[in-house]
């Protein structure tokens, strides 16, 4: 991939990077995205599964769906895109803001990660809020139940639920104070996460999109690179290392 010299010079001079990521960055790890041709929501309807009412109405079915995804995530490993973001951390002040629940950024070694939509490795009781670690290797038959009688749910954010305040606040602050804001593998359709690129842009940051195709946000980006994140990010990192300022 060819990167303009002016673009590389701007990156080279920058200090603070935010990587705002979505399901597409984990696609090359074998984790399906939500929307689009290969998305899991072609097979399962979000309104039936990703909200609290659906869970209360049919907890076993929703748990079964998460068990299916827990298994995929448990068998997945970070890919080149996650790993390259860790490489960037050696040269820049990097904050990762992810909508993903798969924990792959931390597993790759990123140290500064905000998780806007929770973490599928964690669970809590809807009644007493006790947290439970249920290893991926465990496969409860039907929805697990707490000692207090409450149902145990995955610690993820469903439609109509608030994002974890500390995570969103941290993400907002990082977006307001960065030089370069990368948007990697997200359709940028889900709010309030999708406000962050505009917050960064208004604060003067350069927006750089990496996606296999154009999205909602493409028109507002300074640069868009249309290929797999596991291809673009390592190539960009290499080009940057080879680029000298004049
Ligand atoms: C690749 C690739 C490769 C593929 N390389 N790229 C306006 C303002 C504010 C809120 C709203 C609003 N309008 C509506 C709302 C409400 C709602 C919302 O946003 N709805 C929209 C759908 C319209 N938002 C909410 O309900 C949120 N809460 C909230 O607003 O609280 C306030 C409130 C409270 C009470 C009442 C009312 C308001 C919560 C949102 C929670 C989202 N949760 C999910 C599920 C998480 C749990 C789980 O995993 O099961 O989060 S939904 C799902 O979408 C998941 C994702 O994180 C999120 C974003 O998806 P993402 O990551 O963008 O994936 P895809 O599949 O859409 O895109 C993948 C991309 O990758 C594609 O572009 C591909 O091309 C690309 N790609 N391979 C590079 N190799
Ligand atoms: Zn309980």
PDB file of N, CA and C and ligand atoms in Angstrom, residues 125 127-130 132 146-150, ligand 2:
ATOM      1  N   UNK A 125     -24.329 -10.971  38.447  1.00  0.00           N
ATOM      2  CA  UNK A 125     -25.703 -11.333  38.809  1.00  0.00           C
ATOM      3  C   UNK A 125     -26.599 -10.108  38.658  1.00  0.00           C
ATOM      4  N   UNK A 127     -29.280  -9.494  40.065  1.00  0.00           N
ATOM      5  CA  UNK A 127     -29.980  -9.119  41.301  1.00  0.00           C
ATOM      6  C   UNK A 127     -29.030  -8.480  42.325  1.00  0.00           C
ATOM      7  N   UNK A 128     -27.939  -9.181  42.662  1.00  0.00           N
ATOM      8  CA  UNK A 128     -27.059  -8.642  43.712  1.00  0.00           C
ATOM      9  C   UNK A 128     -25.777  -8.036  43.141  1.00  0.00           C
ATOM     10  N   UNK A 129     -25.585  -8.112  41.825  1.00  0.00           N
ATOM     11  CA  UNK A 129     -24.440  -7.498  41.122  1.00  0.00           C
ATOM     12  C   UNK A 129     -23.086  -8.142  41.441  1.00  0.00           C
ATOM     13  N   UNK A 130     -23.079  -9.286  42.097  1.00  0.00           N
ATOM     14  CA  UNK A 130     -21.814  -9.992  42.330  1.00  0.00           C
ATOM     15  C   UNK A 130     -21.202 -10.368  40.980  1.00  0.00           C
ATOM     16  N   UNK A 132     -18.793 -12.666  38.531  1.00  0.00           N
ATOM     17  CA  UNK A 132     -18.391 -14.069  38.404  1.00  0.00           C
ATOM     18  C   UNK A 132     -17.451 -14.233  37.219  1.00  0.00           C
ATOM     19  N   UNK A 146     -27.109 -17.303  40.357  1.00  0.00           N
ATOM     20  CA  UNK A 146     -26.334 -16.888  41.533  1.00  0.00           C
ATOM     21  C   UNK A 146     -26.928 -17.534  42.792  1.00  0.00           C
ATOM     22  N   UNK A 147     -26.159 -17.563  43.896  1.00  0.00           N
ATOM     23  CA  UNK A 147     -26.654 -18.088  45.179  1.00  0.00           C
ATOM     24  C   UNK A 147     -27.889 -17.322  45.657  1.00  0.00           C
ATOM     25  N   UNK A 148     -27.989 -16.049  45.260  1.00  0.00           N
ATOM     26  CA  UNK A 148     -29.134 -15.226  45.698  1.00  0.00           C
ATOM     27  C   UNK A 148     -30.379 -15.506  44.858  1.00  0.00           C
ATOM     28  N   UNK A 149     -30.241 -16.340  43.839  1.00  0.00           N
ATOM     29  CA  UNK A 149     -31.391 -16.677  42.983  1.00  0.00           C
ATOM     30  C   UNK A 149     -31.452 -15.844  41.703  1.00  0.00           C
ATOM     31  N   UNK A 150     -30.582 -14.804  41.633  1.00  0.00           N
ATOM     32  CA  UNK A 150     -30.579 -13.948  40.433  1.00  0.00           C
ATOM     33  C   UNK A 150     -29.901 -14.632  39.249  1.00  0.00           C
TER      34      UNK A 150
HETATM   35 ZN1  LIG B   2     -26.806 -12.630  43.123  1.00  0.00          ZN
END
